[in-house]
mmCIF file of C-alpha atoms in Angstrom:
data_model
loop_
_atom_site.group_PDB
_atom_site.id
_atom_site.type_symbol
_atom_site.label_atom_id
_atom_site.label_comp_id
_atom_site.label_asym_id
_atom_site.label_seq_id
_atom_site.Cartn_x
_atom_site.Cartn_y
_atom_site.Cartn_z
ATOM 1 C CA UNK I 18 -32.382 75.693 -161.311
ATOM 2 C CA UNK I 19 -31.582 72.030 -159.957
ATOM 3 C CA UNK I 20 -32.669 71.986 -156.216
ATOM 4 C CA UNK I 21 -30.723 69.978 -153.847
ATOM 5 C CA UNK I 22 -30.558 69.184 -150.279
ATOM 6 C CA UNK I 23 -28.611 65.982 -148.550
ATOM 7 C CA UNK I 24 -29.768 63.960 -146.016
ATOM 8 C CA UNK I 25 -28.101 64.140 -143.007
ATOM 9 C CA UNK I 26 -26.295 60.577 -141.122
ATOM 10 C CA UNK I 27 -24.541 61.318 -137.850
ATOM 11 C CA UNK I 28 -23.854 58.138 -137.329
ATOM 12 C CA UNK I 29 -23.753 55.037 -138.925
ATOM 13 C CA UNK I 30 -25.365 51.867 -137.679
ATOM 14 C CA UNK I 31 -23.790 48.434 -137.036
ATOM 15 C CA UNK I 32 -24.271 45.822 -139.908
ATOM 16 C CA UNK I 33 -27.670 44.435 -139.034
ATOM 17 C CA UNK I 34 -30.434 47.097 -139.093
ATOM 18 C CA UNK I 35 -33.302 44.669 -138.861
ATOM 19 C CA UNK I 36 -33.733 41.340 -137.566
ATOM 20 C CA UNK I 37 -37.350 39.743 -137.587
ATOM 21 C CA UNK I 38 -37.423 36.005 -136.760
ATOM 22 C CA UNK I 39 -40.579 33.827 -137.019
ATOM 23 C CA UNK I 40 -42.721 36.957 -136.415
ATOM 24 C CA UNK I 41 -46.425 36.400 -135.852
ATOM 25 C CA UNK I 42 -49.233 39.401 -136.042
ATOM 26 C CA UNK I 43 -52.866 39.664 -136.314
ATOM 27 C CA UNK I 44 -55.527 42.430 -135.837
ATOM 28 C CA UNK I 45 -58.407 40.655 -134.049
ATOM 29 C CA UNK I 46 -58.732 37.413 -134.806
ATOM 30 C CA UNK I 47 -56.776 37.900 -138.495
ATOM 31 C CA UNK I 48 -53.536 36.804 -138.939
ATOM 32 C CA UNK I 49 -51.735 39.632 -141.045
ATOM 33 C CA UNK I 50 -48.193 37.764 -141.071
ATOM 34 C CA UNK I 51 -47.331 34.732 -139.970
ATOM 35 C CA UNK I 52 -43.997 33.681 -138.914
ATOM 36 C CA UNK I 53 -41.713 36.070 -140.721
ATOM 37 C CA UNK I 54 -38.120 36.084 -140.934
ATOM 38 C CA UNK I 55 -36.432 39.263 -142.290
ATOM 39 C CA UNK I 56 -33.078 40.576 -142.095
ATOM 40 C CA UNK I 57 -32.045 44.161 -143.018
ATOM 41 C CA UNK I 58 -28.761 45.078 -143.570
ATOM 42 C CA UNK I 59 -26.822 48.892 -143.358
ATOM 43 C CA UNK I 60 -26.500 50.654 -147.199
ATOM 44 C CA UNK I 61 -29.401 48.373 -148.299
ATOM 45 C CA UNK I 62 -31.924 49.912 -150.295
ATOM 46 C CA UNK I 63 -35.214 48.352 -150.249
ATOM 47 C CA UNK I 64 -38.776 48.677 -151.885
ATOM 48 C CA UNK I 65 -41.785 46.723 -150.033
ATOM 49 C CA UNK I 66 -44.564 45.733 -152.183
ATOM 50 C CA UNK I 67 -47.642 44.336 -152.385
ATOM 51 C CA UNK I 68 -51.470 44.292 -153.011
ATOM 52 C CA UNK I 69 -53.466 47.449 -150.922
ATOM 53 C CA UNK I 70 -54.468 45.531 -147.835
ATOM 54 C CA UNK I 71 -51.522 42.783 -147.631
ATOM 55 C CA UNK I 72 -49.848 45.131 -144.593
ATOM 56 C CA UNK I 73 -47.222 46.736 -145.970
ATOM 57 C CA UNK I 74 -48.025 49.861 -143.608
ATOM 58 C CA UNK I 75 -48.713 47.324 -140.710
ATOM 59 C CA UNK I 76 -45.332 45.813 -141.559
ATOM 60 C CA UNK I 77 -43.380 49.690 -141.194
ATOM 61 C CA UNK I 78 -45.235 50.302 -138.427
ATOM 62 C CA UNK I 79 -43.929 47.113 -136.546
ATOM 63 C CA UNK I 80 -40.799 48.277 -137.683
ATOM 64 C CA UNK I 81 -41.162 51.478 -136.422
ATOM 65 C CA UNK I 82 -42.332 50.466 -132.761
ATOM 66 C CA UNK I 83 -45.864 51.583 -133.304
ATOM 67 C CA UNK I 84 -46.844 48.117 -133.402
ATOM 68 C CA UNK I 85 -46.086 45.093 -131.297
ATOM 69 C CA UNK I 86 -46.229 41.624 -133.005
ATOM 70 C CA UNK I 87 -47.854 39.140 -130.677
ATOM 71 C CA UNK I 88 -45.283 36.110 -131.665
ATOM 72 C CA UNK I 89 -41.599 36.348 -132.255
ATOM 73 C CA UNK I 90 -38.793 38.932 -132.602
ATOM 74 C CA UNK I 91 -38.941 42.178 -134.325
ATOM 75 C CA UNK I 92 -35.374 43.522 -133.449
ATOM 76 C CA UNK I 93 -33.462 46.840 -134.716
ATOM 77 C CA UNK I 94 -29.669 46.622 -134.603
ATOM 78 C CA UNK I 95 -27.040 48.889 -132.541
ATOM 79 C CA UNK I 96 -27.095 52.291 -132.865
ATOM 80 C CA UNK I 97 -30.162 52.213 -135.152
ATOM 81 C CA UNK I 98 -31.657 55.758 -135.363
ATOM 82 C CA UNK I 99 -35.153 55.409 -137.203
ATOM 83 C CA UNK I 100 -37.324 57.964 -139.359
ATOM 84 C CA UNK I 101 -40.787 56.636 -140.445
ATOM 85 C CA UNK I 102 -42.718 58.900 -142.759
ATOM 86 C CA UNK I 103 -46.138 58.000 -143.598
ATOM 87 C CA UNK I 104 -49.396 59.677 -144.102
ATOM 88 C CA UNK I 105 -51.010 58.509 -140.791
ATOM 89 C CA UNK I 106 -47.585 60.795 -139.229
ATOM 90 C CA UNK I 107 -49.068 64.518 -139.665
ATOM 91 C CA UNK I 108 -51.356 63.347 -136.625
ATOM 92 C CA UNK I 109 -47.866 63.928 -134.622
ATOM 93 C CA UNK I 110 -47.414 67.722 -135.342
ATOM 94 C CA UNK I 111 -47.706 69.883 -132.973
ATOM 95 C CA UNK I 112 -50.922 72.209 -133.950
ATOM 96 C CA UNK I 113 -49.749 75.288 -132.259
ATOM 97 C CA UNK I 114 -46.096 75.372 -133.825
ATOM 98 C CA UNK I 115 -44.853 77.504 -137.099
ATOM 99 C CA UNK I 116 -43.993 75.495 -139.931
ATOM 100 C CA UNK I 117 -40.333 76.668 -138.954
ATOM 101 C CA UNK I 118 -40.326 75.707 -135.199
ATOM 102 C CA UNK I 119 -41.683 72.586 -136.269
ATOM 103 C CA UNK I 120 -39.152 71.378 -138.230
ATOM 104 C CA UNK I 121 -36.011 72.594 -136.106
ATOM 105 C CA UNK I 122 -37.753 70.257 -133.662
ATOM 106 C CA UNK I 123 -36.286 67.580 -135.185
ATOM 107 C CA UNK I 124 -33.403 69.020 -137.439
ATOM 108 C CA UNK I 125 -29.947 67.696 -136.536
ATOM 109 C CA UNK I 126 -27.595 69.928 -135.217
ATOM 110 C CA UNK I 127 -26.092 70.226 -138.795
ATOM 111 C CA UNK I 128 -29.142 70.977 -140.538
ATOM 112 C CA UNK I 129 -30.497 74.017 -138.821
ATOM 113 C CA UNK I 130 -28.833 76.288 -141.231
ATOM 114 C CA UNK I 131 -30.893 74.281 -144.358
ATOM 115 C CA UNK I 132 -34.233 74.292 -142.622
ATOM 116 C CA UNK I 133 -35.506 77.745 -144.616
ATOM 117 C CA UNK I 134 -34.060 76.352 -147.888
ATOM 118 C CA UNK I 135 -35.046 72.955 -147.739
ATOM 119 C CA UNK I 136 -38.797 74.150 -146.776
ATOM 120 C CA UNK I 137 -38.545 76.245 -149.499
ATOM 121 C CA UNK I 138 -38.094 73.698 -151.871
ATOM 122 C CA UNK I 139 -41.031 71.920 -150.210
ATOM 123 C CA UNK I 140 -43.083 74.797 -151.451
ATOM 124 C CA UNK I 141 -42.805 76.400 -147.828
ATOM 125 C CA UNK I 142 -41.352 79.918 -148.674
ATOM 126 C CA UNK I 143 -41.547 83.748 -147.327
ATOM 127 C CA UNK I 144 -43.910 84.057 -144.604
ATOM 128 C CA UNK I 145 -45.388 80.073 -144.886
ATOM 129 C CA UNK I 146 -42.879 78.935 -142.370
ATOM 130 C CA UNK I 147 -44.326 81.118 -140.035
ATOM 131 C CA UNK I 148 -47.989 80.028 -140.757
ATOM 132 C CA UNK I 149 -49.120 77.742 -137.644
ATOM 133 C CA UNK I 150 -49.452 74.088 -138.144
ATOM 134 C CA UNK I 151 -53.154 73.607 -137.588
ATOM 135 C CA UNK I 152 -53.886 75.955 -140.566
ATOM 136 C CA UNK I 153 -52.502 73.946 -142.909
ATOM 137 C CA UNK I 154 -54.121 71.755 -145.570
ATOM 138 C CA UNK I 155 -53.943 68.558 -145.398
ATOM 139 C CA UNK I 156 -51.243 67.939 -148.382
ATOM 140 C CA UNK I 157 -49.116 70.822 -146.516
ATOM 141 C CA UNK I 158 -48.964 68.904 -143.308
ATOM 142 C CA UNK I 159 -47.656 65.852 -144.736
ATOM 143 C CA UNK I 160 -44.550 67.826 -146.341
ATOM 144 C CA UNK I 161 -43.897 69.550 -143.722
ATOM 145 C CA UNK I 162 -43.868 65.739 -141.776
ATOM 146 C CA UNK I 163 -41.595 64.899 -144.851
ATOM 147 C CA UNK I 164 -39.115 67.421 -144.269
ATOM 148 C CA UNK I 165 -38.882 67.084 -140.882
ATOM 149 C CA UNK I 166 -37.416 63.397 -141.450
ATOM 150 C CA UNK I 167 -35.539 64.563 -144.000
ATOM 151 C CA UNK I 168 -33.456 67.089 -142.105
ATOM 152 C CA UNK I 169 -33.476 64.641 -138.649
ATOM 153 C CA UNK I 170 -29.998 62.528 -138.177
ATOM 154 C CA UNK I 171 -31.447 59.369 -138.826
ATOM 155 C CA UNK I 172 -29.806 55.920 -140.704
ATOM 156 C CA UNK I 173 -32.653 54.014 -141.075
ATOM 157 C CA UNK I 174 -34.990 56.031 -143.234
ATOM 158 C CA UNK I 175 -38.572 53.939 -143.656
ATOM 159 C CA UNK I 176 -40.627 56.202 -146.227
ATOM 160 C CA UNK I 177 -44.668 55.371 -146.998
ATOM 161 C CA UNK I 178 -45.785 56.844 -150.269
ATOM 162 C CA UNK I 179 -43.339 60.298 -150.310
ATOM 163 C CA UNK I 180 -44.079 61.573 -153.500
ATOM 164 C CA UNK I 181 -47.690 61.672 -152.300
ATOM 165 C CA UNK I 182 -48.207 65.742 -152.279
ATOM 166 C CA UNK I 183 -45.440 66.748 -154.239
ATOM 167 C CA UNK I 184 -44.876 68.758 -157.365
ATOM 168 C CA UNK I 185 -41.891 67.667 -159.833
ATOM 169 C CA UNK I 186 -39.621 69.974 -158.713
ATOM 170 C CA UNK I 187 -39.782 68.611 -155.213
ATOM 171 C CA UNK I 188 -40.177 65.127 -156.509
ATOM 172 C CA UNK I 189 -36.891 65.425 -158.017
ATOM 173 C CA UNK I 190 -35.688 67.192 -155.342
ATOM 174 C CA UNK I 191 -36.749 64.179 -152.826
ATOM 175 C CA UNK I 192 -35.299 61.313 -155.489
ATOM 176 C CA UNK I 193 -31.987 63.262 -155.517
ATOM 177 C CA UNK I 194 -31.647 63.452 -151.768
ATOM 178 C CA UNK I 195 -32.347 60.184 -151.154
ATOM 179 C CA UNK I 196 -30.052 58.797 -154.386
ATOM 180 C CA UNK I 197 -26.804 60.347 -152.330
ATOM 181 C CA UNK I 198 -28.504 59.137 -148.511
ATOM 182 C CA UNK I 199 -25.769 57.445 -146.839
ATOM 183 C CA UNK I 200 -28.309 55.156 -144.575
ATOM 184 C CA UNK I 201 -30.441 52.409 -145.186
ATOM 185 C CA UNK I 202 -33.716 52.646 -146.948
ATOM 186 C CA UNK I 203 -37.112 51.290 -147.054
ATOM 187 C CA UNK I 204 -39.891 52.643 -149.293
ATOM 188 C CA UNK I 205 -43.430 51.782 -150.234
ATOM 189 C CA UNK I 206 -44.328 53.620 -153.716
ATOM 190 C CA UNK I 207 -46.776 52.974 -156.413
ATOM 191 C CA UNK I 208 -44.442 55.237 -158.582
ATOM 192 C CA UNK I 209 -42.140 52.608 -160.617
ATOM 193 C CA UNK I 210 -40.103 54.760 -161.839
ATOM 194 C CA UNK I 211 -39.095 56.624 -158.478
ATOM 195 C CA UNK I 212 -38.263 52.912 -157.128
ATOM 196 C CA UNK I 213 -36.154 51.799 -160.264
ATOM 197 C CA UNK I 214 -34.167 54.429 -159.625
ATOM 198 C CA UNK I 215 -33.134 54.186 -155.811
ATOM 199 C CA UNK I 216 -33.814 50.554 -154.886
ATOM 200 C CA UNK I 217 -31.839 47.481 -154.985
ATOM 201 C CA UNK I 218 -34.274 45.049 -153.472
ATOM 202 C CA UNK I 219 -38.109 44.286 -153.624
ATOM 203 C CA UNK I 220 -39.558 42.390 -150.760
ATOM 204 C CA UNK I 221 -42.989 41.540 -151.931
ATOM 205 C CA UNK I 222 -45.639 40.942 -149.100
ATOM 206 C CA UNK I 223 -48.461 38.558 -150.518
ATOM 207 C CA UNK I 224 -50.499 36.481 -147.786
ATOM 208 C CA UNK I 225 -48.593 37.277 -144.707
ATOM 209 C CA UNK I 226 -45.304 35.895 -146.277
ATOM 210 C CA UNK I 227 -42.132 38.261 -147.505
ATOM 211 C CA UNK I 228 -40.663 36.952 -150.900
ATOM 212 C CA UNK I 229 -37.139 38.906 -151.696
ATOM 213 C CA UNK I 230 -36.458 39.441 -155.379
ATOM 214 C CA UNK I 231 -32.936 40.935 -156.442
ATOM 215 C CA UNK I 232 -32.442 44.044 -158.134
ATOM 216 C CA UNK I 233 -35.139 47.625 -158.963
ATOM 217 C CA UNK I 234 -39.238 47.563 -159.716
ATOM 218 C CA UNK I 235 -38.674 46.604 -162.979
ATOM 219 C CA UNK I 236 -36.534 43.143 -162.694
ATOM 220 C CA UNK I 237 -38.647 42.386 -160.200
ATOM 221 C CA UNK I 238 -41.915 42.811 -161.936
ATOM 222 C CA UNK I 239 -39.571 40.985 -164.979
ATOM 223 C CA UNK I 240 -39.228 37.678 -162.344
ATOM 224 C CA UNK I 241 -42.238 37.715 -161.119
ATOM 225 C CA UNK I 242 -44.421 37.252 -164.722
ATOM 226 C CA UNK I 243 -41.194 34.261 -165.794
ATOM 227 C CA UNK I 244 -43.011 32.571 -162.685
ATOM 228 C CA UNK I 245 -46.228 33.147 -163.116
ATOM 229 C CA UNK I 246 -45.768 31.968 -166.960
ATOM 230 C CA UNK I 247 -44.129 29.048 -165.622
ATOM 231 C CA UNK I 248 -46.437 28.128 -163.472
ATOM 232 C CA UNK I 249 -48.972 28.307 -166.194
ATOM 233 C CA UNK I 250 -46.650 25.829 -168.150
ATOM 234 C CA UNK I 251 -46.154 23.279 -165.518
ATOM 235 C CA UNK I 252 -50.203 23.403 -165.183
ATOM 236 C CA UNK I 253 -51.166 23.043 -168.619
ATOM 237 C CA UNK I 254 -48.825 20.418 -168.934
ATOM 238 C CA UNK I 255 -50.059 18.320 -166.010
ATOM 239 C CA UNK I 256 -52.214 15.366 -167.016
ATOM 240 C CA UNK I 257 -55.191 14.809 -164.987
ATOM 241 C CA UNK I 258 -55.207 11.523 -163.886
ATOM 242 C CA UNK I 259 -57.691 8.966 -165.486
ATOM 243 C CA UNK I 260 -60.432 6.271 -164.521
ATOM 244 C CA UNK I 261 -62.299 4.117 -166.484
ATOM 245 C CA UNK I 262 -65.162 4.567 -163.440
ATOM 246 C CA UNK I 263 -65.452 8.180 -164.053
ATOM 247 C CA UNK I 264 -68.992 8.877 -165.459
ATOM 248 C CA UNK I 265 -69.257 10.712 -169.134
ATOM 249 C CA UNK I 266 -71.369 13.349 -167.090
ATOM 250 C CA UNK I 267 -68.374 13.925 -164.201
ATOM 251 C CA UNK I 268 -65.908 14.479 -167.210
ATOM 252 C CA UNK I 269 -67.991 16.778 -168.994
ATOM 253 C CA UNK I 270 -68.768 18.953 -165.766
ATOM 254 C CA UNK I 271 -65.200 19.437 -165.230
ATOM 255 C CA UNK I 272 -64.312 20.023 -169.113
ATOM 256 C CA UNK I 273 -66.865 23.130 -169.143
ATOM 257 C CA UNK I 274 -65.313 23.997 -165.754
ATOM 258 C CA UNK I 275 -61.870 24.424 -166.738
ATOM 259 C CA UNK I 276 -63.104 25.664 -170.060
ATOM 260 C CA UNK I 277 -65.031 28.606 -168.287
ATOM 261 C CA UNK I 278 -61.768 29.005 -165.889
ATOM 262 C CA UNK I 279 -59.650 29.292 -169.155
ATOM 263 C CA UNK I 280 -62.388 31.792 -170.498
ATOM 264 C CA UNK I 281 -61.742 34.075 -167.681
ATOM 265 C CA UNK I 282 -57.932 33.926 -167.668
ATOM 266 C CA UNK I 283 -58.074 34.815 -171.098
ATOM 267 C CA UNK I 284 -60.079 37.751 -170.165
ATOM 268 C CA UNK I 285 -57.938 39.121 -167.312
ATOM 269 C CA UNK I 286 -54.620 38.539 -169.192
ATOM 270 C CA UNK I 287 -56.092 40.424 -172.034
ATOM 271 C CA UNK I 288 -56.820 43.123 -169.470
ATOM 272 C CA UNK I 289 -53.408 43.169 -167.899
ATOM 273 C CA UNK I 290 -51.940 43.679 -171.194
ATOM 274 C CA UNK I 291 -54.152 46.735 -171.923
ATOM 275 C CA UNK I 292 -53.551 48.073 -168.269
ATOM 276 C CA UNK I 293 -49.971 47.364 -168.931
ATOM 277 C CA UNK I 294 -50.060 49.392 -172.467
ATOM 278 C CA UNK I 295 -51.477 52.469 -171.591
ATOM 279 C CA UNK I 296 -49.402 52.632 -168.391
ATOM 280 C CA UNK I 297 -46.054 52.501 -170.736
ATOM 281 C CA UNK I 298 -47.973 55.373 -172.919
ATOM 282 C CA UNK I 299 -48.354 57.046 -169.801
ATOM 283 C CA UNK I 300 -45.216 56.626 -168.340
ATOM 284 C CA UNK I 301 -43.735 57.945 -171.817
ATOM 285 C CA UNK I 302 -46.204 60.782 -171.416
ATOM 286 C CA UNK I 303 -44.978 61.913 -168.009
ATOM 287 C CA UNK I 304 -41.017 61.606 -168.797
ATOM 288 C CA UNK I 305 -41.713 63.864 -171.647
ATOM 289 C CA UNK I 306 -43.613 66.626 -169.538
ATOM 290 C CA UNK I 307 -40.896 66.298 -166.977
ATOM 291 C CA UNK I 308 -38.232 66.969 -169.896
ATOM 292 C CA UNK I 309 -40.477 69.634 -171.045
ATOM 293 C CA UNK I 310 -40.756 70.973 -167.113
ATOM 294 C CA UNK I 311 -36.457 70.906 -166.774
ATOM 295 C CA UNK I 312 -35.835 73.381 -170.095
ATOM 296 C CA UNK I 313 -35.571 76.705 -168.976
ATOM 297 C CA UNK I 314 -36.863 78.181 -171.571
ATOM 298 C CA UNK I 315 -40.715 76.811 -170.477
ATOM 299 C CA UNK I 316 -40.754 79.564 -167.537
ATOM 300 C CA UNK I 317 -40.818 82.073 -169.992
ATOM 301 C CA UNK I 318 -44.355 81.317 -170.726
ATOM 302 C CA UNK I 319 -46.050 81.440 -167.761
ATOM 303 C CA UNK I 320 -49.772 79.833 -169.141
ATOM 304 C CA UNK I 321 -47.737 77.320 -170.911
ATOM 305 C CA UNK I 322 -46.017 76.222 -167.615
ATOM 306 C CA UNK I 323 -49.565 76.198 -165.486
ATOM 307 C CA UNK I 324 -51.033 73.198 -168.318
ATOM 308 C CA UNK I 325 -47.766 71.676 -168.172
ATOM 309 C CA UNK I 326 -48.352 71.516 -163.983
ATOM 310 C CA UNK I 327 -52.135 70.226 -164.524
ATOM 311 C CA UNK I 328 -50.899 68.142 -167.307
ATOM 312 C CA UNK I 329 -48.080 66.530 -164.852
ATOM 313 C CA UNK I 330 -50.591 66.022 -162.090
ATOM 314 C CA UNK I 331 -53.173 64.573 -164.362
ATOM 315 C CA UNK I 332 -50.714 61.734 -165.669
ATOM 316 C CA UNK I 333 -49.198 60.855 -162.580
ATOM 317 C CA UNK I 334 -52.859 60.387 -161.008
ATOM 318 C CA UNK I 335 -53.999 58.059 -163.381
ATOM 319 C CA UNK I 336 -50.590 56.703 -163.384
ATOM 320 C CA UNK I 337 -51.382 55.889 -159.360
ATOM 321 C CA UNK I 338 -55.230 54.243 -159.996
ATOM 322 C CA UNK I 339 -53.825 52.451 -162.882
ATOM 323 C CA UNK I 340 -50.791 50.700 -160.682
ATOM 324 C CA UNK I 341 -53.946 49.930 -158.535
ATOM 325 C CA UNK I 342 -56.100 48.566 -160.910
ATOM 326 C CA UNK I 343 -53.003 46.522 -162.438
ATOM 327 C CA UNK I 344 -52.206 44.969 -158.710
ATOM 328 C CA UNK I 345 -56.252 44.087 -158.470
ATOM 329 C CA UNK I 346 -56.328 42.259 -161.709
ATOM 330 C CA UNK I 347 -52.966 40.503 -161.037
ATOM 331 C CA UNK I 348 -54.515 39.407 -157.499
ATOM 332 C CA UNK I 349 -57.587 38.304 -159.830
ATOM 333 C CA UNK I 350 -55.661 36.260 -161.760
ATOM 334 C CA UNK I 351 -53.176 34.604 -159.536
ATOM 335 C CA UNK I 352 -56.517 33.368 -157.532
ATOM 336 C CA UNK I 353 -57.782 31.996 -160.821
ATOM 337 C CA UNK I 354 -54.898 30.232 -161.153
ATOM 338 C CA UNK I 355 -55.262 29.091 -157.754
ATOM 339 C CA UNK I 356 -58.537 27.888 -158.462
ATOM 340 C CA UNK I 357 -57.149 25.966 -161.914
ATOM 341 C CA UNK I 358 -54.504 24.050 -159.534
ATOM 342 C CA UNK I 359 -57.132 22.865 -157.269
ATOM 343 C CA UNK I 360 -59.140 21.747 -160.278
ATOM 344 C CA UNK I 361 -56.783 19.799 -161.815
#
């Protein structure tokens, strides 16, 4: 059975959602961004990335009025209605509310009717929507946070890490809601695959600046290794400049330097590559299990189902600390390149 809910929009927005200009924040005495211009616009679909720690959550949560930058604008646009979902959210529920009562807190006029069946496809069913909030796991909490901005009438939908806590069916469930959402978008995922297939445009956050790259996860990561390969290129072609003064002993220093620099490059390349292998295998893995999940004919078999489900959950786990380890050893190598520049 294909589950399906939609994603209520009352009312659109005006053109601009978001307008940021020369924007300025710091925790303490650490700048997180510095003088950031952004601009948003309705129908966009967006994906912010970046490395854990570059403030991608501090960057929603500006957004989202939790946060006040202490330089420059930060500006939503006419008849903006926001939803931020994010982890740090279930603190919000109210402990003493049902699951049910807590949701058609927030449902839109529209969406009252849906509340049982959308919760239900959230893995909230029978008498769990009338289980009190402050018995709930942790996991349960943040779906039913989820589903409450799902079913609110919102057109600016800002979503941290949604598939977090979700089996497939809901996963799907989720992707297919927000494929046919009439607002405008912004997600943070370490899923590639759920961003190829609902974003347009990757705004990657890397040392308080926002670079935009056109098109899904994939065409960005695609532009992003061209420049890093050309910037290898326009290194290695450099010529350092010469001096008869220099001392034998200077050059030689600097030889086994950059030799020892080119060593480790080598090494985290060669590392990337192997990340970047097993994580297709992976990937592979999990699209097969999910084609495996969809046949009808696997419910028959009801142990055969349960090590598909731990099966699923395995892959996309180590999918998650692989995409992690991947961004550490990119951020290892980009600073060794850094280091190379300086060098030369």
């Amino acid at each position: 059975k294909q589950l399906h809910f939609a994603i209520p929009v009352e009312k659109p927005s005006y053109k601009n959602v978001v307008t940021i200009r020369e924007m300025s924040f710091r925790y303490d005495q650490r700048w997180i961004f510095q003088e950031v211009n952004l601009d948003i616009y309705r129908g966009e679909r967006l994906a912010l990335v970046g490395l854990n720690g570059s403030g991608k959550t501090t960057l929603t949560r500006l957004l989202s009025g939790q946060l006040s930058a202490q330089k420059g604008v930060v500006k939503l646009g006419r008849n903006v209605v926001l939803g931020y979902y994010a982890q740090h959210q279930i603190d919000q529920l109210n402990l003493e509310n049902t699951v049910y009562n807590e949701v058609l807190s927030a449902a839109a006029a529209n969406s009252v009717e849906k509340i049982r069946d959308v919760l239900g496809i959230f893995n909230f069913s029978g008498d769990d929507i009338l289980k009190k909030i402050k018995v709930l796991s942790g996991g349960e909490k943040a779906r039913v946070s989820l589903v409450k901005i799902l079913l609110s009438p919102v057109n600016f939908l800002i979503m941290d890490e949604p598939t977090n806590h979700l089996d497939l069916s809901s996963r799907q469930a989720l992707e297919n809601a927000l494929a046919e959402y009439g607002g405008t978008l912004l997600l943070i995922s370490h899923d590639r695959y759920f961003l190829d297939k609902l974003v347009h445009r990757v705004f990657e956050l890397k040392e308080g600046r926002l670079q935009s790259y056109e098109g899904n996860y994939s065409d960005y990561l695609q532009k992003r290794e061209e420049r890093r390969v050309e910037y290898i290129s326009e290194i290695r072609g450099k010529t350092a400049p010469s001096s008869r003064e220099k001392i034998k002993e200077k050059k030689r220093r600097e030889a086994e330097a950059r030799q020892a620099i080119s060593r480790e490059r080598k090494t985290l390349e060669q590392e990337i590559r192997t990340i970047e292998n097993r994580l297709n295998k992976l990937e592979q893995q999990k699209t097969d299990l999910e084609n495996q999940m969809a046949d009808p004919a696997s419910y028959g078999n009801s142990e055969k189902a349960a090590r598909m489900q731990i099966a699923y959950t395995a892959t996309t786990q180590e999918l998650e600390q692989l995409y992690l380890s991947w961004e550490t050893v990119q951020m290892q190598l980009e600073e060794l390149m850094s280091r190379l520049q300086k060098n030369d």
